[in-house]
mmCIF file of C-alpha atoms and ligand atoms in Angstrom:
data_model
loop_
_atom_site.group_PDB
_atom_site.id
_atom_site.type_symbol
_atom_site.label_atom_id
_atom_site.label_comp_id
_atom_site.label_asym_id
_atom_site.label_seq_id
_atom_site.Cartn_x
_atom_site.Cartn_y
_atom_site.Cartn_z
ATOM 1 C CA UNK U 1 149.615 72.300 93.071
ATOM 2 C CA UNK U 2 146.988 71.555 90.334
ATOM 3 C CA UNK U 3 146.774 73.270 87.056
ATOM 4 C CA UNK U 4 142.823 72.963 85.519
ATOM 5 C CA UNK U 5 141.244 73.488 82.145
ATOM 6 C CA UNK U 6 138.947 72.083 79.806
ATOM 7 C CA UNK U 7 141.848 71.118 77.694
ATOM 8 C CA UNK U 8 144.030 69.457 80.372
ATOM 9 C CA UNK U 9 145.953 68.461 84.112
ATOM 10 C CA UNK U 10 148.689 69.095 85.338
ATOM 11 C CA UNK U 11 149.715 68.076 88.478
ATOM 12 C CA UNK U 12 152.509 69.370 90.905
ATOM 13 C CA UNK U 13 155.706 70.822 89.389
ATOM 14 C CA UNK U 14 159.122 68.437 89.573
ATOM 15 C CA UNK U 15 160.803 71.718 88.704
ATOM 16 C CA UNK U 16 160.114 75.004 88.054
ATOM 17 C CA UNK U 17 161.780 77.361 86.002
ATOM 18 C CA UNK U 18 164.504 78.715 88.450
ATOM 19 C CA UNK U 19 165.223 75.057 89.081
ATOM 20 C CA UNK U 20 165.423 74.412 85.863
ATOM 21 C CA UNK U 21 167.869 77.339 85.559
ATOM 22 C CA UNK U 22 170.037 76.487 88.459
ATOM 23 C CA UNK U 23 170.300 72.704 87.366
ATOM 24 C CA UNK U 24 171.563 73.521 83.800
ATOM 25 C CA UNK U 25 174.225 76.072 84.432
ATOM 26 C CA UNK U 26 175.988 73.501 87.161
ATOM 27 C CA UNK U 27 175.857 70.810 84.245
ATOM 28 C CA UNK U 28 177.480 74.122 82.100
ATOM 29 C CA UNK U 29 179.919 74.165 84.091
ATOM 30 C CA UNK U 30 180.877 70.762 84.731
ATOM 31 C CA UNK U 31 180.983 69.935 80.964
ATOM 32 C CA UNK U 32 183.130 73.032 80.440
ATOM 33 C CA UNK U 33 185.539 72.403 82.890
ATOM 34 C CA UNK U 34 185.450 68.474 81.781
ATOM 35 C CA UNK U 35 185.960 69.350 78.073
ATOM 36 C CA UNK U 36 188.255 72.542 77.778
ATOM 37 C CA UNK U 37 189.987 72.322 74.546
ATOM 38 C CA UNK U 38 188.193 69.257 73.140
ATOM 39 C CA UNK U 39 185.984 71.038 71.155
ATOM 40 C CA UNK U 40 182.902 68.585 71.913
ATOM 41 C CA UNK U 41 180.304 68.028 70.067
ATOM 42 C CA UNK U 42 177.039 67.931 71.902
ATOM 43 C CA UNK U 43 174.558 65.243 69.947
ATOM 44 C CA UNK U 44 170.767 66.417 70.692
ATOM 45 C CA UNK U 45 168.187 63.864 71.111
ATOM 46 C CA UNK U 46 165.113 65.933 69.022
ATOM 47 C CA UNK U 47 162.101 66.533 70.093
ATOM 48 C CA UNK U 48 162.278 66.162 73.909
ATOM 49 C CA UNK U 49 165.674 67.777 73.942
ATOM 50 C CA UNK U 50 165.709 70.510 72.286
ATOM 51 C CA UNK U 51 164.883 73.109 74.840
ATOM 52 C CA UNK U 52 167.188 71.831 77.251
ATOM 53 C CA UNK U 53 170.233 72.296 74.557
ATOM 54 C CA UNK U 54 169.240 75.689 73.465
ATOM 55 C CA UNK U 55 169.574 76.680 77.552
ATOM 56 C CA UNK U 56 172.809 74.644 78.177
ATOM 57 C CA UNK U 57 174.724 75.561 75.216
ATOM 58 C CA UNK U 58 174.185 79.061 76.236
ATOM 59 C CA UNK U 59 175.662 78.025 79.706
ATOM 60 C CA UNK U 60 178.907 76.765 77.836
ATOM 61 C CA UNK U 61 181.762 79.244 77.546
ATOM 62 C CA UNK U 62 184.123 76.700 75.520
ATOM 63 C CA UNK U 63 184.161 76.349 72.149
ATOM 64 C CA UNK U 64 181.732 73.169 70.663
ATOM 65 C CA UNK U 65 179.590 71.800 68.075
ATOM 66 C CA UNK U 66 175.763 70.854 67.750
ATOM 67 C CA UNK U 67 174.891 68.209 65.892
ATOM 68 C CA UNK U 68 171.016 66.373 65.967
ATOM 69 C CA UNK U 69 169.515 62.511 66.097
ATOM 70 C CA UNK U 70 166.050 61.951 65.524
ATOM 71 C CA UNK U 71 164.617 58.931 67.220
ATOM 72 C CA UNK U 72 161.525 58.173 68.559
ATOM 73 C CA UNK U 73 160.909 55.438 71.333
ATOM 74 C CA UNK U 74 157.686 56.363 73.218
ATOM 75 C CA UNK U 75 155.345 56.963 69.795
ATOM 76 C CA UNK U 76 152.542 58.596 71.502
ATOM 77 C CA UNK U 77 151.657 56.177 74.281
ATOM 78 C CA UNK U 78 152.618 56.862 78.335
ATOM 79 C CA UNK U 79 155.246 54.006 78.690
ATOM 80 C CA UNK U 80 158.138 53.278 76.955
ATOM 81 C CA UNK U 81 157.912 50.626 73.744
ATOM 82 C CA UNK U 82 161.059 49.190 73.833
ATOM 83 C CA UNK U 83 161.170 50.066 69.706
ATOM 84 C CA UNK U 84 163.931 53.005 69.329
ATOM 85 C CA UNK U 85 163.174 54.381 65.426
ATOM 86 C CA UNK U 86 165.923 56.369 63.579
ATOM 87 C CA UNK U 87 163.828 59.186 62.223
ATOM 88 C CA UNK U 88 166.844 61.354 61.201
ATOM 89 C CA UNK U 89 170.380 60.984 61.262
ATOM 90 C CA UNK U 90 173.540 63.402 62.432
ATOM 91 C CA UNK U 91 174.606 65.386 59.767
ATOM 92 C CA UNK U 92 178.661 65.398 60.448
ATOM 93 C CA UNK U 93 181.325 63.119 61.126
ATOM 94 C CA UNK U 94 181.796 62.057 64.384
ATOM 95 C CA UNK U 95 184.984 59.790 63.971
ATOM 96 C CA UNK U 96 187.572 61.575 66.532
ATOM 97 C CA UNK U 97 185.413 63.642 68.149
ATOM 98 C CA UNK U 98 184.447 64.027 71.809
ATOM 99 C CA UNK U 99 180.857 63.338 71.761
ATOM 100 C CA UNK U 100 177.926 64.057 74.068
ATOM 101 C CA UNK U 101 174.747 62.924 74.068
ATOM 102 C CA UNK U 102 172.090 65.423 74.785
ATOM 103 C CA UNK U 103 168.995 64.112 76.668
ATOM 104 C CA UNK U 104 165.992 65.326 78.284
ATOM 105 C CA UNK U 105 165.411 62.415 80.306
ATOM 106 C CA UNK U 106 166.589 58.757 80.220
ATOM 107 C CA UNK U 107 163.749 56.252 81.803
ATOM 108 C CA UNK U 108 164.467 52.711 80.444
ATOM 109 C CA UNK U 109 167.537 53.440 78.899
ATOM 110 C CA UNK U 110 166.998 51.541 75.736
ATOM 111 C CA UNK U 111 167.253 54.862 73.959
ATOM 112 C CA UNK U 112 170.312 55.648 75.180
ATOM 113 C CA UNK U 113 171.951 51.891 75.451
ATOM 114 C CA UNK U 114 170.542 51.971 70.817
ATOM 115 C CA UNK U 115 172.313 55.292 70.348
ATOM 116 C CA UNK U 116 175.066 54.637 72.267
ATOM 117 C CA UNK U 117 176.045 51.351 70.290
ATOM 118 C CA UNK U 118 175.036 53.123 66.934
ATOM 119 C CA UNK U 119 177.649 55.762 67.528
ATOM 120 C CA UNK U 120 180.331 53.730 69.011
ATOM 121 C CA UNK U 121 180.550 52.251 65.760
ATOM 122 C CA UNK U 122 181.426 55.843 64.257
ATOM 123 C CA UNK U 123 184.662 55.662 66.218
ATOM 124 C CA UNK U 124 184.203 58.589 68.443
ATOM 125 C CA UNK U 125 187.133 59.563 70.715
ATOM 126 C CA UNK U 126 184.957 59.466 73.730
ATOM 127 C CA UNK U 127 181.034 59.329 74.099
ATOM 128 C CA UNK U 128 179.215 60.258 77.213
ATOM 129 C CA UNK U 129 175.767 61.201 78.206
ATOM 130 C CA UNK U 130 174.413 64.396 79.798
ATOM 131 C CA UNK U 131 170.657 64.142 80.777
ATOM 132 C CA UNK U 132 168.375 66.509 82.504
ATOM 133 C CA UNK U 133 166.222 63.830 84.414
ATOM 134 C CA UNK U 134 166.232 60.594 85.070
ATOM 135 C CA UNK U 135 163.785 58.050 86.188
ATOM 136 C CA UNK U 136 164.937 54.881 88.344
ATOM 137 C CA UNK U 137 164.561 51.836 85.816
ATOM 138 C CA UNK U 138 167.426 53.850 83.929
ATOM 139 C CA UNK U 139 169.357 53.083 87.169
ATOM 140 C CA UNK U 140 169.606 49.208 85.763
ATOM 141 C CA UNK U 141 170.392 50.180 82.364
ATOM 142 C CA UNK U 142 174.289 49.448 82.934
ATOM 143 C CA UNK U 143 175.185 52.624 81.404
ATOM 144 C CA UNK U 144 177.174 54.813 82.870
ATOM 145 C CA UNK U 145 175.610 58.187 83.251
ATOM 146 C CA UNK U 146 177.971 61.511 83.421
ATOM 147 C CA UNK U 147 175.972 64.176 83.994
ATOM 148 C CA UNK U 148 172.619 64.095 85.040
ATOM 149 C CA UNK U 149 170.467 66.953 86.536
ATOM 150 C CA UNK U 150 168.022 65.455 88.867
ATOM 151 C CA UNK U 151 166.651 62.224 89.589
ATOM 152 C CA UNK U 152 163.313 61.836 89.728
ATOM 153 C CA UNK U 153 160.400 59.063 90.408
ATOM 154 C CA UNK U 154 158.489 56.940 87.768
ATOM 155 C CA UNK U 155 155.811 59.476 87.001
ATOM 156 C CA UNK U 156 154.463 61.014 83.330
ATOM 157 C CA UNK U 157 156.325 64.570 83.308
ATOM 158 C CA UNK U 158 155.559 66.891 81.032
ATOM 159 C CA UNK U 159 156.942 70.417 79.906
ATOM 160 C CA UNK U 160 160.566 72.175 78.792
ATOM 161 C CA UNK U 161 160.458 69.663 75.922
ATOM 162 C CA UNK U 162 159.038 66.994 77.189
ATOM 163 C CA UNK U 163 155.294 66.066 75.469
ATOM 164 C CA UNK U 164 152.535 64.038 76.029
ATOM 165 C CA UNK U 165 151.124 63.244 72.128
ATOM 166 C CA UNK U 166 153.211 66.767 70.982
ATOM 167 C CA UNK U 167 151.645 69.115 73.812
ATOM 168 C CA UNK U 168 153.121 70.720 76.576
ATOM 169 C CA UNK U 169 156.749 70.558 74.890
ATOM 170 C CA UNK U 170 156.589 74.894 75.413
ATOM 171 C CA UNK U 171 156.414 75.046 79.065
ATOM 172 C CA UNK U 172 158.922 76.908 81.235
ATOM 173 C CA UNK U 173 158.929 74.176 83.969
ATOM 174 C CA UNK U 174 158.193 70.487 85.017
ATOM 175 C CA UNK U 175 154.978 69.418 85.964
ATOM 176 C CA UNK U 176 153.747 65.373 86.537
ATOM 177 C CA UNK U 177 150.695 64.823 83.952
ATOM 178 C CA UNK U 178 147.585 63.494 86.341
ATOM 179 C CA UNK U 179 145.342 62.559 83.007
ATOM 180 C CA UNK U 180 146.177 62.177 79.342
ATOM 181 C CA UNK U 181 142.932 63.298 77.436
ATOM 182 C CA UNK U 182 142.590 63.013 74.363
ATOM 183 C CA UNK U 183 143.593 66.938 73.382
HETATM 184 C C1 PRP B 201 161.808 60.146 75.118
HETATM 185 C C2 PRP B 201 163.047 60.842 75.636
HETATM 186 C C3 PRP B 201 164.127 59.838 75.420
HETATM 187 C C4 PRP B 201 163.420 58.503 75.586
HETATM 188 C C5 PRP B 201 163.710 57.958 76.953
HETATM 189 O O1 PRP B 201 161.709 60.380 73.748
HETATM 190 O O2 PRP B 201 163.306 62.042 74.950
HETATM 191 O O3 PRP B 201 164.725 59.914 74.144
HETATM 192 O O4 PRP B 201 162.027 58.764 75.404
HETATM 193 O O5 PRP B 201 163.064 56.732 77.186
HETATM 194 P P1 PRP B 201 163.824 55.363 77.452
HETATM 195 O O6 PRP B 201 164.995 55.631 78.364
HETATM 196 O O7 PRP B 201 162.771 54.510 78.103
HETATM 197 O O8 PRP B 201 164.277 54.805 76.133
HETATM 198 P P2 PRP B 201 160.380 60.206 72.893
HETATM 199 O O9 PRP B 201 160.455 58.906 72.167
HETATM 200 O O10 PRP B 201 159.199 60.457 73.761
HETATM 201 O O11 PRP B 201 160.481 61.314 71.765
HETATM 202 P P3 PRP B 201 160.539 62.912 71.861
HETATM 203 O O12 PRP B 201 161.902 63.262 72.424
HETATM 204 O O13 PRP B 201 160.371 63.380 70.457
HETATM 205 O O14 PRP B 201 159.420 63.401 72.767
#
């Protein structure tokens, strides 16, 4: 399916909506059967993330905290840098606490493998990860991945978050991005 206009593409959809929908209330459920009376807190990844925590917190029936990082890997190119930038910090403690990690989708993993060392240091009580999508080359990463919603291929996705240079972040579903234009 192809998506036209004169601002941009979008190609076929990894997921729509209902997927969407479907995939975060079973991660909802795992987590809350997983972390009954811990009290977790879930850390959000901003921007990319944001969308996908506002749905699954809503799927979570146990009580837990929110919490946000700000870091920036991509800057506005198609690939990943490799340079993971602290743009703002968590605003609690998290010494003791059960943490989660919040992503919208893990593709290197250096993200991930930078946070994950950063807040190890905070003495946590356990950290884990719970992303929406994941791309293969996070496969090598070495870190272990709880939840995940769906794997997908090495393709530019767009949408529920995601962005391509701060667009698209406010669609309902998944679609691959054929051509970046400048917008
Ligand atoms: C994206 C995504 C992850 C990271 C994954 O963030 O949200 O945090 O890249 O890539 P990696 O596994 O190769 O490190 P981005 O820097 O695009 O910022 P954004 O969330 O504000 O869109």
């Amino acid at each position: 399916m192809s998506h036209t206009s004169s601002q941009y593409e979008l190609g076929e959809i990894l997921l729509s909506a209902e997927e969407i929908a479907e995939v975060v209330g079973r991660l909802g459920r795992e987590i809350c059967a997983d972390y009954e009376r811990k009290q977790p807190v879930l850390v959000n990844l901003l921007k990319g993330g944001v969308v996908f925590l506002a749905d699954l917190m809503r799927q979570m029936t146990i009580p837990h905290h929110i919490d946000f990082l700000n870091v920036s890997s991509y800057g506005n190119n198609t690939s990943s840098s490799g340079v993971v930038r602290i743009v703002q910090d968590l605003s609690s403690n998290i010494e003791g606490r059960h943490v989660l990690v919040v992503e919208d989708v893990i593709d290197s993993g250096r993200t991930l493998t930078y946070i994950f060392n950063m807040l190890r240091l905070r003495s946590p009580k356990s950290l884990e990860v719970c992303a929406l999508l994941r791309k293969p080359p996070a496969l090598k990463s070495g870190i272990s991945m709880k939840y995940v919603g769906k794997d997908i291929p090495s393709v530019f996705v767009v949408g529920y978050g995601l962005d391509y240079q701060e667009n698209f972040r406010n669609l309902p579903y998944i679609a691959k991005l054929l051509h970046y234009k400048n917008l």
